[in-house]
Each structure stands twice: as C-alpha cells, then as structure tokens.
XYZ file of C-alpha atoms in Angstrom:
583
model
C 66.832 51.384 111.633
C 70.388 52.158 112.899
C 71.707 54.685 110.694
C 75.426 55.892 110.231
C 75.969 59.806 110.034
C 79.784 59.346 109.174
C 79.560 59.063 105.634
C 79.432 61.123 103.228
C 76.425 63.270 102.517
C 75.188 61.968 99.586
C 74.932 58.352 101.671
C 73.131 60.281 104.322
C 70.725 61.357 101.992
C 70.196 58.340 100.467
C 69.539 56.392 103.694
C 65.893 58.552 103.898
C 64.693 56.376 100.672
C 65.456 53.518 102.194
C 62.069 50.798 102.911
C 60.969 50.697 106.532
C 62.797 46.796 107.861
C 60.929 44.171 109.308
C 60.394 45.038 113.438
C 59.679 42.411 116.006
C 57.902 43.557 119.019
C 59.468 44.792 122.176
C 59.227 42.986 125.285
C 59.356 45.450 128.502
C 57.305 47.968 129.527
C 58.268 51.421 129.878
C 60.008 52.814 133.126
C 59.121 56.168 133.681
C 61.314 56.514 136.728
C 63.901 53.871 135.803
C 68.120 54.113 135.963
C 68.692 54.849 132.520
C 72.633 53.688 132.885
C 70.928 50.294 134.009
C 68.406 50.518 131.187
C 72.064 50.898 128.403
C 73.745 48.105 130.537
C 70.835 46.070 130.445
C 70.554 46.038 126.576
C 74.632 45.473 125.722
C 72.972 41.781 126.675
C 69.283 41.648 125.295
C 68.428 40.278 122.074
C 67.866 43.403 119.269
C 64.634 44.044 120.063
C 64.525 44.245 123.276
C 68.035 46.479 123.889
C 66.369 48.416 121.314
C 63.895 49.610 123.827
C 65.562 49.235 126.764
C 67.829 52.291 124.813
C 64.682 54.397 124.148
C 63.545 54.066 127.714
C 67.368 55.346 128.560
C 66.783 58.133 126.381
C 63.870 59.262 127.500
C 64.611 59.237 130.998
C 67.748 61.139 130.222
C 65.940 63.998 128.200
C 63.360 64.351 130.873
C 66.138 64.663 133.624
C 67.832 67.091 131.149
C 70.801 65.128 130.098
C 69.945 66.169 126.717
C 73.487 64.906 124.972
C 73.506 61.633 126.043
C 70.061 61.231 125.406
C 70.573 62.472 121.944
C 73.781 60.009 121.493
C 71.690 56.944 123.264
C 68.498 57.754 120.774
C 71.077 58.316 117.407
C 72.069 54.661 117.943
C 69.193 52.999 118.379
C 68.144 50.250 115.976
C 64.543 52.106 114.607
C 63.926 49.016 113.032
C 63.635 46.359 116.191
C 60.593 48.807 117.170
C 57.295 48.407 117.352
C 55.410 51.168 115.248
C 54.170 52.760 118.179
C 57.602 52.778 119.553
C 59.170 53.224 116.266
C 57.271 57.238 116.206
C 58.302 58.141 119.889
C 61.750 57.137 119.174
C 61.681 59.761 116.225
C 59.873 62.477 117.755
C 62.399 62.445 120.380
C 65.442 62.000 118.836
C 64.388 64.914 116.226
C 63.367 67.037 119.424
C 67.053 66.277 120.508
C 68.562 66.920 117.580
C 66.598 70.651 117.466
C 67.488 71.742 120.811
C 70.989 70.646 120.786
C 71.771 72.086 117.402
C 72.241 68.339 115.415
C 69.823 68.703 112.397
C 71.644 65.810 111.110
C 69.727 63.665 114.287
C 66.509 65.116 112.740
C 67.083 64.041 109.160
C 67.856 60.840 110.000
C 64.827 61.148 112.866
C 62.962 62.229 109.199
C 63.715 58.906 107.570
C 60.588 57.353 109.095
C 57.769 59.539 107.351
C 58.415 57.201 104.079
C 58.454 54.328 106.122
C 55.411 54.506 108.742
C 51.925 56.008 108.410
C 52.490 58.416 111.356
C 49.211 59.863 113.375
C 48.818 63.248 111.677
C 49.915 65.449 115.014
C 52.917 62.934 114.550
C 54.101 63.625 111.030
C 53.538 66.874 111.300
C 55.623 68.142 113.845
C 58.432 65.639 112.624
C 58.296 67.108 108.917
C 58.384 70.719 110.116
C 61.494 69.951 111.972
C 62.730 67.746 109.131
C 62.447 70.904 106.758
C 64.066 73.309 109.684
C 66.828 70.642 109.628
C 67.502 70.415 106.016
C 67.670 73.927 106.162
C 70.477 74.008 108.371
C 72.686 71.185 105.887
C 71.877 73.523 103.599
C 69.340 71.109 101.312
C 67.238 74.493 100.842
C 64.628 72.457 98.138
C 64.106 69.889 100.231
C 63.432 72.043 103.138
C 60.988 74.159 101.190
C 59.172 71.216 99.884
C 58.910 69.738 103.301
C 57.700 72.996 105.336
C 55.412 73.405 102.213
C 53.949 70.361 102.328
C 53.202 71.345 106.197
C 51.645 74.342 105.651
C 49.349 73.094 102.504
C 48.080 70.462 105.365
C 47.750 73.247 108.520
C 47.334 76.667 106.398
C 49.900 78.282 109.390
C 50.912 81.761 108.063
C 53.782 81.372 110.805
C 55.616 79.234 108.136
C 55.763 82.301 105.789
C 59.600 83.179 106.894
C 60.997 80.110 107.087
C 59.863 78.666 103.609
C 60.348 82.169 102.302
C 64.091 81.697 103.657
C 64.776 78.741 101.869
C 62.989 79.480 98.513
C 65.603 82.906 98.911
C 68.388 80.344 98.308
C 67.457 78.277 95.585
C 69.110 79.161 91.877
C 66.819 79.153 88.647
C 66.742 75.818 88.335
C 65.722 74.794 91.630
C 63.313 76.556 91.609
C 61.802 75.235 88.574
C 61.911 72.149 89.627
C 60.032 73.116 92.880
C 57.353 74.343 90.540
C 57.307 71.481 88.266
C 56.206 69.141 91.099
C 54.231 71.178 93.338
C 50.815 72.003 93.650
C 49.001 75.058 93.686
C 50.174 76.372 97.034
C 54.079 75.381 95.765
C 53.591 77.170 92.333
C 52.462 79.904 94.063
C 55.422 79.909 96.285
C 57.606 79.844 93.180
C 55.719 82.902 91.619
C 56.436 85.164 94.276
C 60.088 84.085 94.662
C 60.431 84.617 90.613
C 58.513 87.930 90.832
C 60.782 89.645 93.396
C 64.048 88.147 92.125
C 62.740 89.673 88.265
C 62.407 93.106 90.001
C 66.584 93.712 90.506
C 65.885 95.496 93.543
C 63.383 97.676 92.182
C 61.371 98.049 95.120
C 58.595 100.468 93.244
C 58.124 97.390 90.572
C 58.365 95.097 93.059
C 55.522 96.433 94.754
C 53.667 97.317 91.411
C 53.603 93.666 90.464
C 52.281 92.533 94.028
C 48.901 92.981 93.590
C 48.806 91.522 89.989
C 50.435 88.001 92.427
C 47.850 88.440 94.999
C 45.214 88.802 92.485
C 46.268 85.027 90.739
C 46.546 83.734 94.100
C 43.852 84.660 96.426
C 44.229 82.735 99.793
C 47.696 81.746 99.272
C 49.285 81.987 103.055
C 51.642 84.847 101.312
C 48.720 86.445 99.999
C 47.401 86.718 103.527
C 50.850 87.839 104.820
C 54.094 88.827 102.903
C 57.177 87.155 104.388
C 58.472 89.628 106.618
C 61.747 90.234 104.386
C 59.016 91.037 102.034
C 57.659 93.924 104.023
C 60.611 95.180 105.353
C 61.604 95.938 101.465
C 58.214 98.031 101.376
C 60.083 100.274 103.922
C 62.138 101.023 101.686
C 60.405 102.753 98.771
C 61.619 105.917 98.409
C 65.204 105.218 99.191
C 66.164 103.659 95.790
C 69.621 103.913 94.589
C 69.383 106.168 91.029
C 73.279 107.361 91.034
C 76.274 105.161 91.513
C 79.893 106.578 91.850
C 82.602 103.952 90.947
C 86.446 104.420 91.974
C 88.332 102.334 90.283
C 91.782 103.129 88.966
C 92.681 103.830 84.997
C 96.740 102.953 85.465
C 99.203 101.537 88.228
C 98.876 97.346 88.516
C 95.287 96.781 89.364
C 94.173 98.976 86.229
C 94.325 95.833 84.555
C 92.256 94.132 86.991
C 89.889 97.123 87.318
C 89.384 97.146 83.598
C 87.878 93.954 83.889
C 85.669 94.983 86.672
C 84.280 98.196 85.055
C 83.340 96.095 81.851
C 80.958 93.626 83.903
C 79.692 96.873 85.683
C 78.896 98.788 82.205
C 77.628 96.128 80.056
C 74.951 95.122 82.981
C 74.369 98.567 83.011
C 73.657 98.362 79.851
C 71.244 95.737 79.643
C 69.174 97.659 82.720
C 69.188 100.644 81.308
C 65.755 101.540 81.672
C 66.335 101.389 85.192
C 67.308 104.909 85.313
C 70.500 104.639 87.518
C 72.889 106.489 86.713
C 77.193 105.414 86.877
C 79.876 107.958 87.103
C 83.379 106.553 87.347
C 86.093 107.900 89.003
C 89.259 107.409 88.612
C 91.414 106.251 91.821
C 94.698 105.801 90.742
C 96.061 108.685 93.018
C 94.380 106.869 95.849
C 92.648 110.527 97.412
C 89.492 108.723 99.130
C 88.468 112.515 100.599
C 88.974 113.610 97.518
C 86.818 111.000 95.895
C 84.223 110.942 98.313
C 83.481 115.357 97.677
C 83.784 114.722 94.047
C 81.017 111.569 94.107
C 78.866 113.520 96.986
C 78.878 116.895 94.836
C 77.929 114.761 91.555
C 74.903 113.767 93.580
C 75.824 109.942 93.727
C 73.832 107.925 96.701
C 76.473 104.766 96.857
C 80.239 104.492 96.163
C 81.625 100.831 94.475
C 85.365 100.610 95.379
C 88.210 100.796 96.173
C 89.921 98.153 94.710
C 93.495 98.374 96.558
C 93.562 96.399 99.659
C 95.799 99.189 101.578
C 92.396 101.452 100.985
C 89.559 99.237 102.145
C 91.834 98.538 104.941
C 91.953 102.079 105.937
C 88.566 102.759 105.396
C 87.591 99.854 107.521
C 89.459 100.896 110.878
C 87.185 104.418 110.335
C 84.288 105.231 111.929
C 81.774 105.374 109.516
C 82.398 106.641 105.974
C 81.338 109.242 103.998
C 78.754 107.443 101.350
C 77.346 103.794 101.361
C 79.947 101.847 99.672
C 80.706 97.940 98.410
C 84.882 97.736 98.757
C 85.985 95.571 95.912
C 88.177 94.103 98.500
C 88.732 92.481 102.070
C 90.968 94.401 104.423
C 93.396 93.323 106.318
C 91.563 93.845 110.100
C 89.524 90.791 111.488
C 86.745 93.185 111.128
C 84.833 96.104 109.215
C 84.559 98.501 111.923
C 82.856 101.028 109.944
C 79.252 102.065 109.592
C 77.673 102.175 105.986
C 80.749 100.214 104.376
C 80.630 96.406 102.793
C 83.386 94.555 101.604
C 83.022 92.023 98.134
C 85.607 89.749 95.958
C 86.461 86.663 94.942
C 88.406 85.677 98.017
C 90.373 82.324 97.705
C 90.405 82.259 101.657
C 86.242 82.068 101.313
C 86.557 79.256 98.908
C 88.860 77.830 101.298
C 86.628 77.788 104.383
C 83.826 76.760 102.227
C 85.576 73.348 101.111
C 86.239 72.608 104.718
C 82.500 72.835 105.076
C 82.027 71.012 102.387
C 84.270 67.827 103.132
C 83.239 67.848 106.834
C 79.750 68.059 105.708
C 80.882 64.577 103.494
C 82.254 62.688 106.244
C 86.063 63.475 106.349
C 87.441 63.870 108.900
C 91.070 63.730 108.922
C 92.889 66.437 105.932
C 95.880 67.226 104.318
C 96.627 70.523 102.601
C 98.811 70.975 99.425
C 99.072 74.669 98.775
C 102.190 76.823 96.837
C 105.026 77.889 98.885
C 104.068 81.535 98.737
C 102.244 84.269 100.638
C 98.876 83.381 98.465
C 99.093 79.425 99.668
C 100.293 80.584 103.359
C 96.753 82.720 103.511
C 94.456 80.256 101.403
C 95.812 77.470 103.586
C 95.526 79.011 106.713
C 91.433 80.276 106.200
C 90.894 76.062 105.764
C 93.288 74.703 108.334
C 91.294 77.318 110.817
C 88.140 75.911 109.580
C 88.612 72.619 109.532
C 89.975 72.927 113.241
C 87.439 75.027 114.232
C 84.920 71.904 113.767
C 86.775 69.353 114.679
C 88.946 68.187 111.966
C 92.523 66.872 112.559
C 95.220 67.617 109.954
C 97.626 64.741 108.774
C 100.266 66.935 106.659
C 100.075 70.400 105.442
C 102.750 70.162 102.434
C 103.957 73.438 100.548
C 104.805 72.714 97.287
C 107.150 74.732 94.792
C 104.832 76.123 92.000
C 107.567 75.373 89.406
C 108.687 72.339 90.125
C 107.034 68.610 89.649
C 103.561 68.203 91.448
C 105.349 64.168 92.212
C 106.821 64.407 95.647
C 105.071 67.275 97.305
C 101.703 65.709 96.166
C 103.148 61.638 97.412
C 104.287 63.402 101.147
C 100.754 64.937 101.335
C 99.187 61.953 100.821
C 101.689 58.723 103.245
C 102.248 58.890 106.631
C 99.716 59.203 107.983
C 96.981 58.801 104.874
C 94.174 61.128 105.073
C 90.707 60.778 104.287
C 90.657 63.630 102.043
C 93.030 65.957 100.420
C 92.128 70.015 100.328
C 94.398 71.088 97.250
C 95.087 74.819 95.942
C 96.713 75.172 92.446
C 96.853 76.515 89.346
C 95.579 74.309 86.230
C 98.936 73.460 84.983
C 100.283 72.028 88.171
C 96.822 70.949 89.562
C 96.473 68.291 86.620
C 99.643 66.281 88.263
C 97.796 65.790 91.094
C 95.455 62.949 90.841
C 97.846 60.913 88.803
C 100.493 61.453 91.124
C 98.062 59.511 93.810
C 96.951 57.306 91.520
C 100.904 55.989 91.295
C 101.030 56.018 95.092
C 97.812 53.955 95.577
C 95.491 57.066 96.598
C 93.977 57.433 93.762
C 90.816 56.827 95.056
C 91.365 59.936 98.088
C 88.327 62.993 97.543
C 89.930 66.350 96.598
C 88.439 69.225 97.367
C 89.797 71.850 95.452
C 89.142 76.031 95.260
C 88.124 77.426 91.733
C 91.652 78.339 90.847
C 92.530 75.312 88.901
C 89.596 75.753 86.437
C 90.571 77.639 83.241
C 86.826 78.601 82.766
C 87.092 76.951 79.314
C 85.914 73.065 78.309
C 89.216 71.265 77.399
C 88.375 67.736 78.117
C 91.842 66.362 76.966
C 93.546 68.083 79.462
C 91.550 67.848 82.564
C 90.812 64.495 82.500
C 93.574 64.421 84.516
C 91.329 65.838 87.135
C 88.540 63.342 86.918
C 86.567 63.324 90.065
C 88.233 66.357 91.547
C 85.627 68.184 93.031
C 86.137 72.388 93.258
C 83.570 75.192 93.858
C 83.290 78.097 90.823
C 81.011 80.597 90.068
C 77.769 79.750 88.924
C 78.386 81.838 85.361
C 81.315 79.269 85.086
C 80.065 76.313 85.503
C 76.192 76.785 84.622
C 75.303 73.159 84.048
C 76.876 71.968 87.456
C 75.462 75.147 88.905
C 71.956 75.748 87.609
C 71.714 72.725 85.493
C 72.439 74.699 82.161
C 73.288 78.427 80.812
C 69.122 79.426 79.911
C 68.911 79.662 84.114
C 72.008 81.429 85.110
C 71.313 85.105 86.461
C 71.622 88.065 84.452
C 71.630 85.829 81.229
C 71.457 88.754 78.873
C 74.610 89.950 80.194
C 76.139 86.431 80.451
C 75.960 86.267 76.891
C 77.562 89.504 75.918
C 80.540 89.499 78.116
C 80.988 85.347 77.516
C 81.064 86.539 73.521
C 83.599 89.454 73.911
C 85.585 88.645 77.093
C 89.224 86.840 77.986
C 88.294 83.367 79.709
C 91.189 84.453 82.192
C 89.282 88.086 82.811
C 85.621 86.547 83.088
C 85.280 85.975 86.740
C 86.515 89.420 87.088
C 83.901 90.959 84.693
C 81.228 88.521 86.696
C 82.173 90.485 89.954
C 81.617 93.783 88.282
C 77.791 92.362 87.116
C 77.202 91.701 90.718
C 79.209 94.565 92.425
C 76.448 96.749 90.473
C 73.782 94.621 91.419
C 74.763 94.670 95.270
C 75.476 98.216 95.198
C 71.628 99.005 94.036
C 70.614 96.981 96.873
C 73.132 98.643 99.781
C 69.739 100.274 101.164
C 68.336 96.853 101.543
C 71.866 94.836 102.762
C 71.870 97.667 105.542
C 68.252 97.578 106.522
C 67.032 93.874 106.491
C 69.534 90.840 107.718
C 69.793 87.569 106.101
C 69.373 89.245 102.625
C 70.579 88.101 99.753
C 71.749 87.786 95.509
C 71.570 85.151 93.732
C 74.495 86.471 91.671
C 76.729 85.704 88.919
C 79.381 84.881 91.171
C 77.546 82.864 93.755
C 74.777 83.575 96.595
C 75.620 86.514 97.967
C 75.410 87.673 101.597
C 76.305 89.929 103.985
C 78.063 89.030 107.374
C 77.330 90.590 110.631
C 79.931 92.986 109.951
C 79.608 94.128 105.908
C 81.953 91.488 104.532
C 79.900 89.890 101.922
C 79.935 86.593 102.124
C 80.126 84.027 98.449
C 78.075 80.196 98.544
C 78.967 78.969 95.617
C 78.127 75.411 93.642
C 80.283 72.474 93.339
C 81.466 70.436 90.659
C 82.949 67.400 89.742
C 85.212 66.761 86.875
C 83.625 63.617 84.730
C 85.989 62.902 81.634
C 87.750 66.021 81.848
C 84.418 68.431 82.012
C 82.967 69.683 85.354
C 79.199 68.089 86.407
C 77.180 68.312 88.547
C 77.544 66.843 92.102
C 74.354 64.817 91.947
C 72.442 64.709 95.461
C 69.825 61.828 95.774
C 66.696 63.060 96.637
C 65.516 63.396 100.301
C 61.618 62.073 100.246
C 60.621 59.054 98.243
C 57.294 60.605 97.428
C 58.694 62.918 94.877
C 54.674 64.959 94.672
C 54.931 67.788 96.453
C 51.410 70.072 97.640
C-alpha cells in the first residue's frame, strides 16, 4: 500500500488503521545480482503488480550494494499492496531497516502499517514492532512507542528493553499514562506503577528508594523488577547528595521586582505544600546585582543550590565564567550561543523556544512552505528569527516574513503575509488583542482555511469564548497548567495539583505563567544533583517537560491546542495500532 508521508501528521497516523488491500501475485523471480536501475526502468512499464516487485528487487539490490538512500526512496514508494504476503513482509522489514539506519522513522511507521494488516511470522513482527516503537519514539508519539516496545517485551521477556520503554514512559503526562494503564496488562500496569512511584517521590531519592522494594514486592518478575532502568540506578548514586537548602536571588525593587514577585510566590506556595520535605529557602535579595556578594552570603548560610538571577545582563556574565561558585538554575537565557560554565543551568519561558518548537511542529504536519507575521520590534525580530532558523535548518522555504505595527490594524500586514506567493502555513506571534484579527483577516482574503501555528502569547490564560472565537482553529503551544484539558485531558492530572489550585485561586491570570515557573524553578533546583549527573533527565512540570540541553539551557516541550468555538482543545491524534489491547 503506497503511502504519502507529506501530509499532515494526524493523516500519517491514520494511514496505520487502514485494512490491508486486495494483492495480486507477482510475476518475476527475484534477481539477486540484477541492475537495479533496469529493475526501476523496467517497472515505469509493468502492470502494478509486477513494477511493484520489480521496485523491491531494486531496493534490495541497492541496500545490499550500500546505496542505502535510494534504496530507502525506491522501497517508500512502493505499492505494499500489489504484493504477495510473502513479499508484502520483506518489503517492510527492509524499508523499516532503511528507515533506522538512515535516520527516517517516518519510513518505519509507515513500514509499521502492516502488523494490523498481515499475520507476520513471529521473528517477523517482532523485529518490525520494536523498530516501530523506536520510531514513534523519535516523532515523538511516546504512548504509542511504549505500548509497542511493551508489547515486545511481554512476548520475548528482554530486560534490554528496560531503557528504552523506561524513556518513553519518562515523557508521558498524567493522563497518558493512565490511559497506558487502563489498557494494559499486567506487565503494562506494572510499567505504569513504577513510572507513578518515582514521579510521586519529587526527587526524593531516599523515598524513592524506600518505596522500591514495596514495587518489587507487588511485582515479582516484572523485567524492571529484575533490572531498574539504568536512569533508575544512576539516581541510587545519588543518595546522600540531596538538596536540603536553597538560596534564591531574586530582586525586591528596580523593573523585574514585579516579575520576580511573581516568581517567588510559585516558589513559596510549592514550598509550602512540600513542606515536610525538609528543604529549606532563603531569599536573597539581588537588586544591587553583587553576584560575589550573593554567592558568600548563600555559601556561609549553608545553602547547596542557588535559583537566579533573573536579569539577563547577569546570567550572561555568569555564563562566559568558568564554573561558578554554587549549583544554580538562571531564571534566564544569556545572550552567548552557549553556557560555558560548569555547575550552571539556564530556565524561562522563552518565546524563541516556543518559536522553534512550532517549526517542529508544522514541519512535523506537512508544511512546508511558511510565512511569519511577528511585531515590528526587538521581541518579534528575536522570536522570528529562532523559527525562520528552524524552519531553514530542516528544509523549509519562507514565502514572506511580514512585520507588522502592534498598534495599528492586523488587515494589511496579515493580507501581504498571506498573497504572493500563498503559503502552506502561517507561523504568527501576537498579543490577544491583535492576534484575534488574524484569522478573519484571511478569511476576507480567501485563506481562511491556511494552519496557524501560533506561540502561547496570544492566550490570556482565561476562557472567554466570545472573544476568541475569532481564533477558531488556531493552533498555539501553552503550558500544561494553562491549558490542562488540551494538555493532560483535564485539571485532576496536571502536576503539582495542590499547588495549581492555590495559586489559580489567589493569582493575576496575566502573572500565572510566571508563578508556574517559580513551582518548577523549585522543583528543578531540588533535582540540579540529578540534571548534572544523569543525561536525558527530565520534569514533567507545570510549565511543560522539562530538559536539560547538552550545555545547561533547559529546554520546555510543551502541549498544543486548538481553539474550538473560542476555547482551546485538544489536538486529537488518531491512534497508531488498531488493536487498541495492549500486554
């Protein structure tokens, strides 16, 4: 079955619960030794069938001689469907071995397609499902990657399969992984258990521990029983170096106290609600911007990690250093193009990261060709420039890159984005007031049907459906304690719920995300022993999944939403297998 990976993702999804067509037998015999470029010239005149296979025999013969990307863009186009069953599994296993080695897991999803089709030989299905779940993996699909690597090892019992199913279950929200349990098995649930156990522990790595046994003891002969994950038993390296005393500089006047007061609210009321913890916060005030000073005072209090700066000029300098003094989470990206220095990570709510992350997301869809409507200001010039970079940087072509006055009419900057030449999607960056011009503007110049991708910044944080209906099918990227239903399919699974709730009751919808950051500032800067010691790790946080880069900046995945009479939903995602049980 010839299958189009141009689309968007949700159609590329789809196309794995499609029914297996009707196949008519092929009509050569394989050529072991054959010209494959006489093999692809050969079928441009053969009935289906038959150029069908004449195009696996082409592929093969180009893998085998190592002329792995043609062989990979011979075997993408081939018409599965004109195959014999026989045929029908070599053609998958080798385009998803093609896919694998030349880094295009979307070759092995749609190489995956056939295990709801075909009763493969066992060896068959499953190699091609382990690679399936690697791939969905990579197009970031982490439930149906877990369920598929899963459903591998409840078959084979392979321990080896600990990391990587550990690695997606480590990215799924609340939700998800409720749902995982709801339709697994015994193995699954006790997947699920051990996820939920060590995300419950906040980085307690004593408790963590504590509470092993009592999961080992409910699952005897789970796989993870056998062998922790080795994330899992790096953390037990740890014990010992818990963070108990937090120093926080954060200024009391000058023009981010306004900002910081925001900040230092999340950080105390999660504080708060963890109190028997036993950490300990001392803030500092930074508003004569002394870091030596700051860093004796916090060291002579006896604090382990420093949270802050806040001013950009400081994490800058601190950046170009060496090392510095204490472990510390910035609450800010410098200027350099990297953290040079040891022991120090970087974390806010970057519009430039929500920028990169919606060229992701609309090359992910399909698009190809963008246009960019930012303000005429140094904030659009930055914001615009992190997606035009990463839209270039795989692949994509720009059509018009329009600055727009913030105080005038959305109308003609929003029509010259849009005409000569149309794009295929539209990446937009704007405040709620001028962003709800938008998609009636195209609507009036017949583009009313173009995808915008748009950063968080034009969501108030508050439902008011009679205003952004205007934004209908907008789709934008938030924080997860924004936008709970789109994000973890309702408010009882958000993290830190207890805190949720208190700040959502008592806080300015225009300070929230702020006091969100401080929640997870405090939560990353318990875990700076484990951020520094084990790679790849991460927080499911208030204000996204939380990671750090290769050089400390921490890096936000948030959700998406869509705007669906004026209130933001869920971007709904067909399912990948169309047998929903799960081992």
């Amino acid at each position: 079955m010839k299958i189009s990976f141009r689309g968007p993702l949700a159609a590329a999804l789809t196309a794995l619960l499609l029914a297996g067509c009707s196949f008519q037998p092929g009509i050569i015999e394989r050529q072991a030794d054959g010209d494959p470029q006489r093999l692809l010239q050969q079928a441009e005149q053969q009935e289906p069938s038959q150029a069908a296979l004449s195009r696996l025999e082409a592929a093969d013969i180009l893998a085998r001689q190592g002329n792995r990307t043609q062989a990979l863009e011979v075997a993408k186009e081939i018409d599965d469907s004109r195959l014999e069953r026989q045929d029908r599994v070599r053609w998958a296993l080798l385009l998803s071995e093609l896919g694998e080695v030349e880094g295009d897991p979307w070759a092995v999803v749609q190489a995956g397609q056939l295990l709801d089709e075909v009763d493969l030989p066992r060896a068959a299905s499953l190699t091609l499902r382990e690679r399936l779940g690697m791939a969905l993996g990579e197009v970031d699909e982490p439930r149906a990657a877990a369920r598929a690597l899963i459903r591998v090892q409840a078959e084979t019992e392979r321990e080896d399969l600990n990391d990587p199913i550990w690695e997606q279950l480590s990215r799924l929200d609340g939700g998800s992984l409720t749902t995982l349990r709801e339709e697994g098995g015994d193995l699954t649930r006790g997947w699920v258990a051990l996820a939920e156990l060590v995300r419950s522990s906040g980085g307690d790595i004593q408790r963590l521990f504590a509470r092993l046994d009592d999961w080992r003891e409910r699952h005897r002969g789970h796989p993870a029983a056998r062998r922790l994950p080795g994330e899992i038993t790096a953390l037990g390296e740890l014990r010992g170096q818990e963070v108990d005393h937090i120093a926080v500089f954060l200024p009391e006047s000058g023009p981010l106290s306004g900002i910081a007061g925001a900040i230092r609210e999340g950080i105390r009321t999660h504080h708060l609600e963890g109190v028997d913890s036993g950490v300990r916060l001392t803030f500092l005030d930074s508003s004569h911007g002394d870091l030596e000073a700051l860093y004796r005072e916090a060291a002579e209090l006896g604090a382990q990690v420093v949270v802050g700066p806040l001013d950009k000029d400081a994490v800058s300098e601190l950046e170009q250093r060496e090392r510095v003094p204490l472990p510390t989470l910035a609450l800010n990206y410098g200027r350099g193009e990297r953290n040079r220095a040891l022991g120090l990570f970087q974390y806010g709510l970057s519009a430039e990261d929500e920028a990169r992350q919606a060229a992701r997301r609309a090359w992910v869809d399909g698009h190809r060709l963008a246009s960019l409507l930012v303000p005429d200001n140094d904030w659009g010039r930055r914001v615009g420039e992190a997606f035009w970079n990463a839209w270039r940087d795989q692949g994509g072509e720009v059509a018009n890159a329009v600055r727009y006055n913030p105080e005038s009419s959305a109308t003609e900057s929003a029509r010259r984005a849009v005409t000569n030449p149309q794009p295929d999607m539209l990446f937009l960056l704007a405040l709620p007031e001028y962003a709800r011009q938008v998609p009636p503007t195209l609507d009036y110049y017949y583009s009313g049907d173009l995808p915008i991708y748009a950063t968080s910044h034009l969501y108030e944080g508050r439902l008011q459906p009679r205003l952004d209906h205007d934004l209908d099918d907008v789709l934008f990227a938030d924080i997860p304690w924004q936008i709970p239903d789109a994000a973890v399919g309702g408010v009882e699974a958000l993290p830190f719920l207890d805190s949720y709730r208190r700040l959502r009751e008592e806080s300015d919808p225009a300070m929230f995300r702020l006091m969100a950051m401080g929640v997870d500032a405090y939560e990353l800067a318990t875990r700076l022993p484990q951020l520094q010691a084990i790679s790849g790790s991460e927080l499911f946080g208030a204000t996204g999944t939380l990671s750090p880069g290769e050089d400390g900046r921490i890096q936000r995945r948030l959700p998406w939403a869509r705007f669906v009479n004026g209130v933001p939903q869920p971007v709904l995602i067909p399912g990948v297998f169309g047998d929903d049980r799960a081992p």
